[in-house]
Every structure is written in C-alpha cells, then in structure tokens.
Amino acid sequence: MPRNMDPLIVGRVIGDVLEPFTGSIPLRIVYNNWEVTDGCEFRPSQLVAQPRVAIGGDDLRTFYTLIMVDPDAPNPSNPSLREYLHWLVTDIPATTGSTFGQEMVCYESPQPTMGIHRIVFVLFKQLGRQTVYAPGWRQNFNTREFAELYNLGLPVAAMYFNCQRESGSGGRRR
C-alpha cells in the first residue's frame, strides 16, 4: 500500500497520536461480532461492552500494552482534552487477548456529544512483565509521552474507528 494511502495517515492518527511506525504484530478487535477496521463507523450503543481483543505473536513470554484513546475529545474542532484515555491493559501475553492482561484503567465506552471522533487502539511491546503502570488521569493523556516514560518504543500495531453520537449523521470530512 502506498504510504499516502495508509488509513492511519489518511485519518491523521499518525501525526495527532503516533509517530510513523511499521506494524509487526496482528491485532484484532471485535465489538459484538463487528470487527474494527481502520476508519469504520460505530455508534455509542455498539460500544457499551469492552471489545474482544486478540493479539498475535508467537512467544507467551512477550508482553504487550494496549491503549485506547480519543484524540478528538471533547470535540474535533477544539480537542482540549486530547487525548482522552478510554482503556489501558498491560501485561498481555502474545498469542492471547486483553482478558489475559492487567486492566490498569477500566474500560469506558466512548460517548461523543459533538462531531465525529476517532477512537484509536495502540499496541506496544513491553520490555518485561509488570513494567507499565496506570496514569493518574484520563484527560490529556499523551500516548507518545507514555510510551517514552515506559520505554515502549514505537507501536507494533494500531487501528482506529470513527464514532459519533447516536443521532449524528454524515461521515468524516477529508
């Protein structure tokens, strides 16, 4: 895929949330039998329960951190709470899913009130087990700074979807 066609670049996830990276681990996220693909659309009613997350890899001794953020909070025109942390799970063994990790910040379903929000999942490889800890807040979380603080390096996988209030209409303008 040409670099300018990468959905993470087109959706401005690269730039607003992450530095450019090369994905190396499969990441699958499913909400109520609906699989997340980059740029797909969900409504808040579809996101009430935390998703099922499957992580690839081949060594159970390798651990990952999963971060879920909204870089468009409270609204895309004025994202003064960028990034809002919706979920943080650490110590997820390769080849398993989020239920095998440690939930450091409990899942909070997205409830956008204005505009179309990007909800971003980022997966990092940890240096070891029990090396990542919960931040003290959800608002103004910074994925880049968090990764630097815990020596997580660049992501190994990321994806995002769009979400707007139940009665919202239209799609994201490009």
Tab-separated table of N, CA and C in Angstrom:
chain	number	residue	atom	x	y	z
A	1	MET	N	0.860	-1.179	0.000
A	1	MET	CA	0.000	0.000	0.000
A	1	MET	C	0.899	1.233	0.000
A	2	PRO	N	0.657	2.175	-0.913
A	2	PRO	CA	1.453	3.397	-0.919
A	2	PRO	C	1.329	4.118	0.413
A	3	ARG	N	2.392	4.763	0.828
A	3	ARG	CA	2.442	5.408	2.135
A	3	ARG	C	1.294	6.394	2.332
A	4	ASN	N	0.955	7.154	1.287
A	4	ASN	CA	-0.100	8.152	1.456
A	4	ASN	C	-1.494	7.539	1.512
A	5	MET	N	-1.609	6.234	1.282
A	5	MET	CA	-2.903	5.566	1.355
A	5	MET	C	-3.086	4.813	2.675
A	6	ASP	N	-2.095	4.824	3.539
A	6	ASP	CA	-2.202	4.169	4.837
A	6	ASP	C	-3.350	4.825	5.602
A	7	PRO	N	-4.354	4.047	6.030
A	7	PRO	CA	-5.509	4.655	6.709
A	7	PRO	C	-5.135	5.412	7.987
A	8	LEU	N	-4.052	5.029	8.656
A	8	LEU	CA	-3.631	5.749	9.860
A	8	LEU	C	-3.084	7.138	9.511
A	9	ILE	N	-2.542	7.272	8.312
A	9	ILE	CA	-2.071	8.584	7.856
A	9	ILE	C	-3.255	9.399	7.347
A	10	VAL	N	-4.106	8.786	6.517
A	10	VAL	CA	-5.278	9.472	5.979
A	10	VAL	C	-6.166	9.967	7.119
A	11	GLY	N	-6.351	9.147	8.158
A	11	GLY	CA	-7.172	9.512	9.313
A	11	GLY	C	-6.461	10.386	10.325
A	12	ARG	N	-5.237	10.792	10.027
A	12	ARG	CA	-4.402	11.648	10.880
A	12	ARG	C	-4.113	11.058	12.263
A	13	VAL	N	-4.190	9.745	12.382
A	13	VAL	CA	-3.766	9.098	13.632
A	13	VAL	C	-2.242	9.243	13.727
A	14	ILE	N	-1.573	8.981	12.580
A	14	ILE	CA	-0.145	9.277	12.502
A	14	ILE	C	-0.058	10.797	12.430
A	15	GLY	N	0.588	11.384	13.372
A	15	GLY	CA	0.658	12.839	13.464
A	15	GLY	C	-0.032	13.331	14.716
A	16	ASP	N	-1.336	13.069	14.848
A	16	ASP	CA	-2.071	13.537	16.022
A	16	ASP	C	-1.792	12.690	17.261
A	17	VAL	N	-1.593	11.373	17.074
A	17	VAL	CA	-1.422	10.466	18.215
A	17	VAL	C	-0.066	9.755	18.181
A	18	LEU	N	0.340	9.301	17.004
A	18	LEU	CA	1.526	8.453	16.878
A	18	LEU	C	2.522	8.990	15.868
A	19	GLU	N	3.760	8.560	16.050
A	19	GLU	CA	4.792	8.771	15.042
A	19	GLU	C	4.652	7.654	14.014
A	20	PRO	N	5.185	7.835	12.814
A	20	PRO	CA	5.150	6.739	11.836
A	20	PRO	C	5.823	5.489	12.398
A	21	PHE	N	5.262	4.331	12.093
A	21	PHE	CA	5.806	3.058	12.568
A	21	PHE	C	5.446	1.974	11.567
A	22	THR	N	6.084	0.838	11.725
A	22	THR	CA	5.776	-0.330	10.904
A	22	THR	C	5.142	-1.383	11.797
A	23	GLY	N	3.912	-1.763	11.495
A	23	GLY	CA	3.221	-2.782	12.287
A	23	GLY	C	3.922	-4.128	12.155
A	24	SER	N	4.000	-4.855	13.266
A	24	SER	CA	4.687	-6.145	13.236
A	24	SER	C	3.922	-7.264	13.931
A	25	ILE	N	2.808	-6.929	14.591
A	25	ILE	CA	2.022	-7.923	15.322
A	25	ILE	C	0.558	-7.801	14.899
A	26	PRO	N	-0.100	-8.916	14.582
A	26	PRO	CA	-1.530	-8.841	14.258
A	26	PRO	C	-2.351	-8.411	15.483
A	27	LEU	N	-3.329	-7.543	15.240
A	27	LEU	CA	-4.225	-7.053	16.285
A	27	LEU	C	-5.642	-7.135	15.734
A	28	ARG	N	-6.514	-7.822	16.454
A	28	ARG	CA	-7.915	-7.969	16.033
A	28	ARG	C	-8.806	-7.490	17.169
A	29	ILE	N	-9.740	-6.593	16.844
A	29	ILE	CA	-10.643	-6.012	17.835
A	29	ILE	C	-12.072	-6.200	17.339
A	30	VAL	N	-12.926	-6.756	18.216
A	30	VAL	CA	-14.294	-7.071	17.828
A	30	VAL	C	-15.259	-6.570	18.902
A	31	TYR	N	-16.256	-5.791	18.462
A	31	TYR	CA	-17.354	-5.343	19.319
A	31	TYR	C	-18.606	-6.098	18.898
A	32	ASN	N	-19.143	-6.942	19.760
A	32	ASN	CA	-20.408	-7.641	19.474
A	32	ASN	C	-20.454	-8.217	18.059
A	33	ASN	N	-19.468	-8.981	17.689
A	33	ASN	CA	-19.363	-9.618	16.369
A	33	ASN	C	-19.096	-8.657	15.219
A	34	TRP	N	-18.822	-7.380	15.500
A	34	TRP	CA	-18.453	-6.416	14.471
A	34	TRP	C	-16.959	-6.122	14.603
A	35	GLU	N	-16.200	-6.524	13.592
A	35	GLU	CA	-14.748	-6.330	13.640
A	35	GLU	C	-14.382	-4.885	13.306
A	36	VAL	N	-13.439	-4.339	14.068
A	36	VAL	CA	-12.947	-2.992	13.827
A	36	VAL	C	-11.976	-3.028	12.651
A	37	THR	N	-12.217	-2.140	11.694
A	37	THR	CA	-11.262	-1.906	10.606
A	37	THR	C	-11.000	-0.408	10.583
A	38	ASP	N	-9.827	-0.014	10.122
A	38	ASP	CA	-9.463	1.399	10.132
A	38	ASP	C	-10.499	2.250	9.419
A	39	GLY	N	-10.987	3.255	10.146
A	39	GLY	CA	-11.915	4.206	9.575
A	39	GLY	C	-13.372	3.790	9.573
A	40	CYS	N	-13.690	2.596	10.080
A	40	CYS	CA	-15.094	2.178	10.106
A	40	CYS	C	-15.865	3.016	11.122
A	41	GLU	N	-17.181	2.915	11.080
A	41	GLU	CA	-18.050	3.748	11.912
A	41	GLU	C	-18.790	2.900	12.945
A	42	PHE	N	-18.794	3.370	14.194
A	42	PHE	CA	-19.582	2.758	15.258
A	42	PHE	C	-20.380	3.845	15.953
A	43	ARG	N	-21.495	3.459	16.546
A	43	ARG	CA	-22.301	4.354	17.387
A	43	ARG	C	-22.065	3.956	18.840
A	44	PRO	N	-22.241	4.878	19.776
A	44	PRO	CA	-22.002	4.567	21.184
A	44	PRO	C	-22.745	3.333	21.688
A	45	SER	N	-23.962	3.096	21.205
A	45	SER	CA	-24.727	1.936	21.673
A	45	SER	C	-24.058	0.613	21.314
A	46	GLN	N	-23.188	0.615	20.317
A	46	GLN	CA	-22.472	-0.596	19.916
A	46	GLN	C	-21.206	-0.806	20.749
A	47	LEU	N	-20.849	0.176	21.567
A	47	LEU	CA	-19.560	0.176	22.261
A	47	LEU	C	-19.680	0.073	23.773
A	48	VAL	N	-20.867	-0.254	24.269
A	48	VAL	CA	-21.103	-0.265	25.717
A	48	VAL	C	-20.182	-1.265	26.415
A	49	ALA	N	-20.105	-2.481	25.903
A	49	ALA	CA	-19.238	-3.501	26.499
A	49	ALA	C	-17.857	-3.426	25.867
A	50	GLN	N	-16.839	-3.703	26.676
A	50	GLN	CA	-15.476	-3.671	26.122
A	50	GLN	C	-15.339	-4.711	25.014
A	51	PRO	N	-14.482	-4.428	24.042
A	51	PRO	CA	-14.346	-5.342	22.906
A	51	PRO	C	-13.529	-6.576	23.262
A	52	ARG	N	-13.634	-7.581	22.393
A	52	ARG	CA	-12.721	-8.720	22.455
A	52	ARG	C	-11.489	-8.331	21.656
A	53	VAL	N	-10.335	-8.551	22.246
A	53	VAL	CA	-9.079	-8.182	21.599
A	53	VAL	C	-8.198	-9.417	21.495
A	54	ALA	N	-7.716	-9.701	20.285
A	54	ALA	CA	-6.793	-10.818	20.058
A	54	ALA	C	-5.476	-10.250	19.551
A	55	ILE	N	-4.401	-10.717	20.175
A	55	ILE	CA	-3.062	-10.249	19.841
A	55	ILE	C	-2.249	-11.408	19.287
A	56	GLY	N	-1.540	-11.127	18.217
A	56	GLY	CA	-0.707	-12.153	17.590
A	56	GLY	C	0.608	-12.333	18.330
A	57	GLY	N	1.593	-12.814	17.620
A	57	GLY	CA	2.892	-13.098	18.217
A	57	GLY	C	3.073	-14.586	18.352
A	58	ASP	N	4.217	-14.980	18.883
A	58	ASP	CA	4.489	-16.418	18.968
A	58	ASP	C	5.148	-16.852	20.266
A	59	ASP	N	5.322	-15.941	21.226
A	59	ASP	CA	6.007	-16.279	22.462
A	59	ASP	C	5.216	-15.747	23.654
A	60	LEU	N	4.654	-16.644	24.447
A	60	LEU	CA	3.865	-16.237	25.614
A	60	LEU	C	4.666	-15.440	26.631
A	61	ARG	N	5.993	-15.457	26.508
A	61	ARG	CA	6.844	-14.692	27.437
A	61	ARG	C	7.021	-13.246	26.992
A	62	THR	N	6.404	-12.875	25.874
A	62	THR	CA	6.425	-11.497	25.393
A	62	THR	C	5.114	-10.846	25.804
A	63	PHE	N	5.204	-9.641	26.377
A	63	PHE	CA	4.026	-8.959	26.903
A	63	PHE	C	3.776	-7.641	26.181
A	64	TYR	N	2.492	-7.285	26.111
A	64	TYR	CA	2.079	-6.092	25.376
A	64	TYR	C	1.190	-5.196	26.221
A	65	THR	N	1.171	-3.913	25.860
A	65	THR	CA	0.288	-2.916	26.457
A	65	THR	C	-0.666	-2.430	25.386
A	66	LEU	N	-1.961	-2.409	25.717
A	66	LEU	CA	-2.996	-1.912	24.809
A	66	LEU	C	-3.551	-0.608	25.369
A	67	ILE	N	-3.576	0.419	24.529
A	67	ILE	CA	-4.090	1.735	24.904
A	67	ILE	C	-5.239	2.078	23.961
A	68	MET	N	-6.322	2.620	24.518
A	68	MET	CA	-7.459	3.095	23.719
A	68	MET	C	-7.681	4.561	24.067
A	69	VAL	N	-7.558	5.445	23.067
A	69	VAL	CA	-7.690	6.878	23.307
A	69	VAL	C	-8.600	7.546	22.284
A	70	ASP	N	-9.111	8.712	22.677
A	70	ASP	CA	-9.893	9.582	21.797
A	70	ASP	C	-9.111	10.885	21.654
A	71	PRO	N	-8.482	11.116	20.486
A	71	PRO	CA	-7.733	12.355	20.302
A	71	PRO	C	-8.619	13.558	19.968
A	72	ASP	N	-9.929	13.356	19.876
A	72	ASP	CA	-10.844	14.418	19.472
A	72	ASP	C	-11.748	14.906	20.607
A	73	ALA	N	-11.398	14.603	21.848
A	73	ALA	CA	-12.231	14.997	22.991
A	73	ALA	C	-11.939	16.446	23.396
A	74	PRO	N	-12.940	17.208	23.774
A	74	PRO	CA	-14.361	16.878	23.798
A	74	PRO	C	-15.045	17.021	22.435
A	75	ASN	N	-14.418	17.772	21.501
A	75	ASN	CA	-14.960	17.795	20.139
A	75	ASN	C	-13.813	18.020	19.162
A	76	PRO	N	-13.939	17.522	17.932
A	76	PRO	CA	-12.844	17.589	16.970
A	76	PRO	C	-12.388	19.007	16.627
A	77	SER	N	-13.277	19.992	16.748
A	77	SER	CA	-12.907	21.381	16.439
A	77	SER	C	-12.046	22.010	17.533
A	78	ASN	N	-12.190	21.507	18.748
A	78	ASN	CA	-11.428	22.034	19.882
A	78	ASN	C	-11.087	20.874	20.819
A	79	PRO	N	-10.092	20.059	20.446
A	79	PRO	CA	-9.775	18.862	21.244
A	79	PRO	C	-8.947	19.189	22.490
A	80	SER	N	-9.515	19.981	23.381
A	80	SER	CA	-8.784	20.461	24.557
A	80	SER	C	-8.460	19.353	25.562
A	81	LEU	N	-9.111	18.203	25.463
A	81	LEU	CA	-8.812	17.082	26.361
A	81	LEU	C	-7.943	16.025	25.674
A	82	ARG	N	-7.467	16.317	24.449
A	82	ARG	CA	-6.661	15.370	23.677
A	82	ARG	C	-5.521	14.880	24.537
A	83	GLU	N	-5.304	13.670	24.637
A	83	GLU	CA	-6.077	12.507	24.267
A	83	GLU	C	-6.854	12.063	25.496
A	84	TYR	N	-8.065	11.560	25.311
A	84	TYR	CA	-8.838	11.036	26.428
A	84	TYR	C	-8.614	9.533	26.475
A	85	LEU	N	-8.140	9.033	27.625
A	85	LEU	CA	-7.819	7.613	27.788
A	85	LEU	C	-9.079	6.827	28.148
A	86	HIS	N	-9.485	5.934	27.255
A	86	HIS	CA	-10.683	5.120	27.491
A	86	HIS	C	-10.360	3.768	28.112
A	87	TRP	N	-9.131	3.275	27.913
A	87	TRP	CA	-8.817	1.916	28.388
A	87	TRP	C	-7.316	1.723	28.355
A	88	LEU	N	-6.799	1.012	29.349
A	88	LEU	CA	-5.376	0.665	29.385
A	88	LEU	C	-5.234	-0.726	29.985
A	89	VAL	N	-4.666	-1.639	29.197
A	89	VAL	CA	-4.431	-3.010	29.645
A	89	VAL	C	-2.955	-3.322	29.417
A	90	THR	N	-2.289	-3.840	30.443
A	90	THR	CA	-0.865	-4.171	30.333
A	90	THR	C	-0.653	-5.669	30.554
A	91	ASP	N	0.575	-6.087	30.343
A	91	ASP	CA	0.990	-7.475	30.606
A	91	ASP	C	0.137	-8.497	29.853
A	92	ILE	N	-0.219	-8.183	28.609
A	92	ILE	CA	-0.982	-9.123	27.784
A	92	ILE	C	0.014	-10.048	27.091
A	93	PRO	N	-0.030	-11.347	27.362
A	93	PRO	CA	0.913	-12.260	26.708
A	93	PRO	C	0.613	-12.375	25.208
A	94	ALA	N	1.672	-12.507	24.415
A	94	ALA	CA	1.496	-12.730	22.977
A	94	ALA	C	0.609	-13.950	22.768
A	95	THR	N	-0.078	-13.980	21.653
A	95	THR	CA	-0.980	-15.062	21.226
A	95	THR	C	-2.276	-15.113	22.029
A	96	THR	N	-2.512	-14.144	22.933
A	96	THR	CA	-3.731	-14.179	23.750
A	96	THR	C	-4.560	-12.928	23.472
A	97	GLY	N	-5.280	-12.464	24.461
A	97	GLY	CA	-6.098	-11.274	24.314
A	97	GLY	C	-6.097	-10.442	25.575
A	98	SER	N	-6.846	-9.352	25.541
A	98	SER	CA	-6.842	-8.400	26.648
A	98	SER	C	-7.307	-9.009	27.965
A	99	THR	N	-8.147	-10.050	27.921
A	99	THR	CA	-8.638	-10.656	29.162
A	99	THR	C	-7.521	-11.356	29.932
A	100	PHE	N	-6.395	-11.623	29.280
A	100	PHE	CA	-5.258	-12.265	29.946
A	100	PHE	C	-4.289	-11.244	30.528
A	101	GLY	N	-4.540	-9.959	30.302
A	101	GLY	CA	-3.665	-8.908	30.818
A	101	GLY	C	-4.206	-8.302	32.097
A	102	GLN	N	-3.542	-7.231	32.531
A	102	GLN	CA	-3.939	-6.498	33.731
A	102	GLN	C	-4.615	-5.192	33.305
A	103	GLU	N	-5.895	-5.054	33.648
A	103	GLU	CA	-6.607	-3.824	33.313
A	103	GLU	C	-6.178	-2.743	34.302
A	104	MET	N	-5.390	-1.778	33.822
A	104	MET	CA	-4.874	-0.707	34.680
A	104	MET	C	-5.831	0.482	34.754
A	105	VAL	N	-6.508	0.760	33.644
A	105	VAL	CA	-7.553	1.784	33.605
A	105	VAL	C	-8.762	1.097	32.983
A	106	CYS	N	-9.855	1.023	33.747
A	106	CYS	CA	-11.015	0.261	33.292
A	106	CYS	C	-11.626	0.872	32.034
A	107	TYR	N	-12.266	0.002	31.271
A	107	TYR	CA	-12.883	0.403	30.008
A	107	TYR	C	-13.994	1.406	30.245
A	108	GLU	N	-13.969	2.487	29.484
A	108	GLU	CA	-15.034	3.491	29.499
A	108	GLU	C	-15.475	3.670	28.052
A	109	SER	N	-16.725	3.348	27.773
A	109	SER	CA	-17.190	3.403	26.388
A	109	SER	C	-17.241	4.846	25.885
A	110	PRO	N	-16.877	5.042	24.624
A	110	PRO	CA	-16.925	6.391	24.042
A	110	PRO	C	-18.359	6.914	23.979
A	111	GLN	N	-18.539	8.182	24.330
A	111	GLN	CA	-19.850	8.849	24.302
A	111	GLN	C	-19.694	10.250	23.713
A	112	PRO	N	-19.273	10.365	22.454
A	112	PRO	CA	-19.084	11.709	21.888
A	112	PRO	C	-20.387	12.485	21.829
A	113	THR	N	-20.310	13.775	22.128
A	113	THR	CA	-21.502	14.629	22.085
A	113	THR	C	-21.491	15.572	20.889
A	114	MET	N	-20.292	15.844	20.358
A	114	MET	CA	-20.187	16.746	19.210
A	114	MET	C	-19.185	16.190	18.211
A	115	GLY	N	-19.582	16.161	16.960
A	115	GLY	CA	-18.663	15.796	15.894
A	115	GLY	C	-18.357	14.310	15.822
A	116	ILE	N	-17.494	13.986	14.887
A	116	ILE	CA	-17.051	12.606	14.674
A	116	ILE	C	-15.690	12.439	15.339
A	117	HIS	N	-15.601	11.484	16.244
A	117	HIS	CA	-14.371	11.246	16.993
A	117	HIS	C	-13.658	10.009	16.457
A	118	ARG	N	-12.333	10.089	16.419
A	118	ARG	CA	-11.521	8.912	16.118
A	118	ARG	C	-11.214	8.217	17.442
A	119	ILE	N	-11.465	6.937	17.506
A	119	ILE	CA	-11.117	6.152	18.687
A	119	ILE	C	-9.971	5.244	18.251
A	120	VAL	N	-8.841	5.384	18.926
A	120	VAL	CA	-7.601	4.756	18.482
A	120	VAL	C	-7.147	3.688	19.474
A	121	PHE	N	-6.827	2.518	18.938
A	121	PHE	CA	-6.209	1.446	19.715
A	121	PHE	C	-4.747	1.376	19.328
A	122	VAL	N	-3.861	1.325	20.325
A	122	VAL	CA	-2.424	1.237	20.070
A	122	VAL	C	-1.860	0.093	20.894
A	123	LEU	N	-1.038	-0.723	20.255
A	123	LEU	CA	-0.412	-1.860	20.927
A	123	LEU	C	1.103	-1.651	20.956
A	124	PHE	N	1.677	-1.764	22.155
A	124	PHE	CA	3.123	-1.642	22.340
A	124	PHE	C	3.681	-2.932	22.931
A	125	LYS	N	4.889	-3.263	22.551
A	125	LYS	CA	5.607	-4.383	23.163
A	125	LYS	C	6.306	-3.863	24.414
A	126	GLN	N	6.123	-4.558	25.532
A	126	GLN	CA	6.748	-4.171	26.798
A	126	GLN	C	8.149	-4.757	26.894
A	127	LEU	N	8.986	-4.127	27.716
A	127	LEU	CA	10.333	-4.644	27.974
A	127	LEU	C	10.282	-5.894	28.837
A	128	GLY	N	9.258	-6.009	29.652
A	128	GLY	CA	9.095	-7.152	30.543
A	128	GLY	C	7.745	-7.063	31.222
A	129	ARG	N	7.481	-8.024	32.089
A	129	ARG	CA	6.211	-8.048	32.801
A	129	ARG	C	6.236	-7.059	33.963
A	130	GLN	N	5.096	-6.464	34.252
A	130	GLN	CA	4.930	-5.513	35.353
A	130	GLN	C	5.915	-4.344	35.265
A	131	THR	N	6.030	-3.793	34.058
A	131	THR	CA	6.916	-2.646	33.843
A	131	THR	C	6.158	-1.391	33.430
A	132	VAL	N	4.825	-1.489	33.341
A	132	VAL	CA	3.991	-0.364	32.928
A	132	VAL	C	2.908	-0.156	33.988
A	133	TYR	N	2.679	1.103	34.351
A	133	TYR	CA	1.719	1.412	35.410
A	133	TYR	C	0.676	2.422	34.937
A	134	ALA	N	-0.416	2.511	35.670
A	134	ALA	CA	-1.528	3.384	35.299
A	134	ALA	C	-1.186	4.850	35.519
A	135	PRO	N	-1.638	5.712	34.607
A	135	PRO	CA	-1.502	7.161	34.845
A	135	PRO	C	-2.536	7.599	35.876
A	136	GLY	N	-2.425	8.806	36.365
A	136	GLY	CA	-3.338	9.296	37.384
A	136	GLY	C	-4.594	9.944	36.830
A	137	TRP	N	-4.742	10.009	35.515
A	137	TRP	CA	-5.871	10.705	34.910
A	137	TRP	C	-6.186	10.127	33.539
A	138	ARG	N	-7.362	10.454	33.046
A	138	ARG	CA	-7.781	10.031	31.706
A	138	ARG	C	-7.629	11.163	30.689
A	139	GLN	N	-8.017	12.398	31.075
A	139	GLN	CA	-7.966	13.506	30.132
A	139	GLN	C	-6.534	13.985	29.937
A	140	ASN	N	-6.258	14.493	28.737
A	140	ASN	CA	-4.934	14.985	28.356
A	140	ASN	C	-3.842	13.930	28.497
A	141	PHE	N	-4.220	12.669	28.348
A	141	PHE	CA	-3.251	11.578	28.272
A	141	PHE	C	-2.443	11.790	26.990
A	142	ASN	N	-1.178	11.387	26.991
A	142	ASN	CA	-0.349	11.536	25.802
A	142	ASN	C	0.322	10.196	25.506
A	143	THR	N	-0.121	9.543	24.434
A	143	THR	CA	0.385	8.217	24.091
A	143	THR	C	1.894	8.240	23.870
A	144	ARG	N	2.393	9.249	23.158
A	144	ARG	CA	3.839	9.331	22.891
A	144	ARG	C	4.641	9.439	24.184
A	145	GLU	N	4.202	10.343	25.091
A	145	GLU	CA	4.918	10.527	26.360
A	145	GLU	C	4.837	9.272	27.220
A	146	PHE	N	3.687	8.617	27.224
A	146	PHE	CA	3.512	7.384	27.990
A	146	PHE	C	4.473	6.314	27.477
A	147	ALA	N	4.559	6.167	26.167
A	147	ALA	CA	5.465	5.181	25.572
A	147	ALA	C	6.915	5.496	25.921
A	148	GLU	N	7.255	6.767	25.923
A	148	GLU	CA	8.630	7.162	26.267
A	148	GLU	C	8.922	6.889	27.739
A	149	LEU	N	7.971	7.222	28.609
A	149	LEU	CA	8.147	7.021	30.045
A	149	LEU	C	8.447	5.562	30.377
A	150	TYR	N	7.776	4.636	29.692
A	150	TYR	CA	7.936	3.213	29.993
A	150	TYR	C	8.789	2.476	28.967
A	151	ASN	N	9.547	3.224	28.172
A	151	ASN	CA	10.469	2.627	27.191
A	151	ASN	C	9.777	1.604	26.296
A	152	LEU	N	8.614	1.975	25.789
A	152	LEU	CA	7.848	1.052	24.952
A	152	LEU	C	8.251	1.134	23.479
A	153	GLY	N	8.966	2.196	23.108
A	153	GLY	CA	9.356	2.341	21.713
A	153	GLY	C	8.161	2.684	20.839
A	154	LEU	N	8.280	2.377	19.555
A	154	LEU	CA	7.185	2.627	18.622
A	154	LEU	C	6.138	1.529	18.741
A	155	PRO	N	4.907	1.797	18.350
A	155	PRO	CA	3.862	0.761	18.407
A	155	PRO	C	4.213	-0.427	17.516
A	156	VAL	N	3.624	-1.572	17.834
A	156	VAL	CA	3.744	-2.760	16.980
A	156	VAL	C	2.458	-2.961	16.190
A	157	ALA	N	1.378	-2.260	16.595
A	157	ALA	CA	0.109	-2.307	15.869
A	157	ALA	C	-0.744	-1.130	16.324
A	158	ALA	N	-1.645	-0.700	15.439
A	158	ALA	CA	-2.609	0.347	15.784
A	158	ALA	C	-3.765	0.266	14.801
A	159	MET	N	-4.925	0.702	15.247
A	159	MET	CA	-6.089	0.833	14.375
A	159	MET	C	-7.044	1.824	15.008
A	160	TYR	N	-7.979	2.303	14.203
A	160	TYR	CA	-8.941	3.270	14.736
A	160	TYR	C	-10.283	3.105	14.048
A	161	PHE	N	-11.304	3.617	14.730
A	161	PHE	CA	-12.628	3.715	14.118
A	161	PHE	C	-13.187	5.092	14.424
A	162	ASN	N	-14.229	5.470	13.708
A	162	ASN	CA	-14.913	6.740	13.929
A	162	ASN	C	-16.171	6.498	14.747
A	163	CYS	N	-16.501	7.468	15.597
A	163	CYS	CA	-17.678	7.348	16.449
A	163	CYS	C	-18.315	8.729	16.593
A	164	GLN	N	-19.635	8.758	16.518
A	164	GLN	CA	-20.379	9.987	16.764
A	164	GLN	C	-21.629	9.650	17.549
A	165	ARG	N	-22.295	10.665	18.077
A	165	ARG	CA	-23.483	10.420	18.894
A	165	ARG	C	-24.525	9.648	18.092
A	166	GLU	N	-25.428	8.995	18.794
A	166	GLU	CA	-26.433	8.133	18.162
A	166	GLU	C	-27.200	8.825	17.053
A	167	SER	N	-27.572	10.073	17.264
A	167	SER	CA	-28.405	10.770	16.283
A	167	SER	C	-27.586	11.527	15.242
A	168	GLY	N	-26.251	11.405	15.291
A	168	GLY	CA	-25.398	12.113	14.331
A	168	GLY	C	-25.562	11.562	12.935
A	169	SER	N	-25.215	12.368	11.954
A	169	SER	CA	-25.303	11.916	10.570
A	169	SER	C	-24.074	12.369	9.815
A	170	GLY	N	-23.817	11.697	8.710
A	170	GLY	CA	-22.705	12.077	7.859
A	170	GLY	C	-21.430	11.362	8.238
A	171	GLY	N	-20.408	11.607	7.479
A	171	GLY	CA	-19.110	10.975	7.699
A	171	GLY	C	-18.038	12.007	7.956
A	172	ARG	N	-16.851	11.528	8.223
A	172	ARG	CA	-15.713	12.405	8.478
A	172	ARG	C	-15.315	13.107	7.186
A	173	ARG	N	-15.091	14.409	7.272
A	173	ARG	CA	-14.625	15.154	6.110
A	173	ARG	C	-13.134	14.928	5.951
A	174	ARG	N	-12.679	14.809	4.722
A	174	ARG	CA	-11.247	14.586	4.490
A	174	ARG	C	-10.648	15.788	3.819
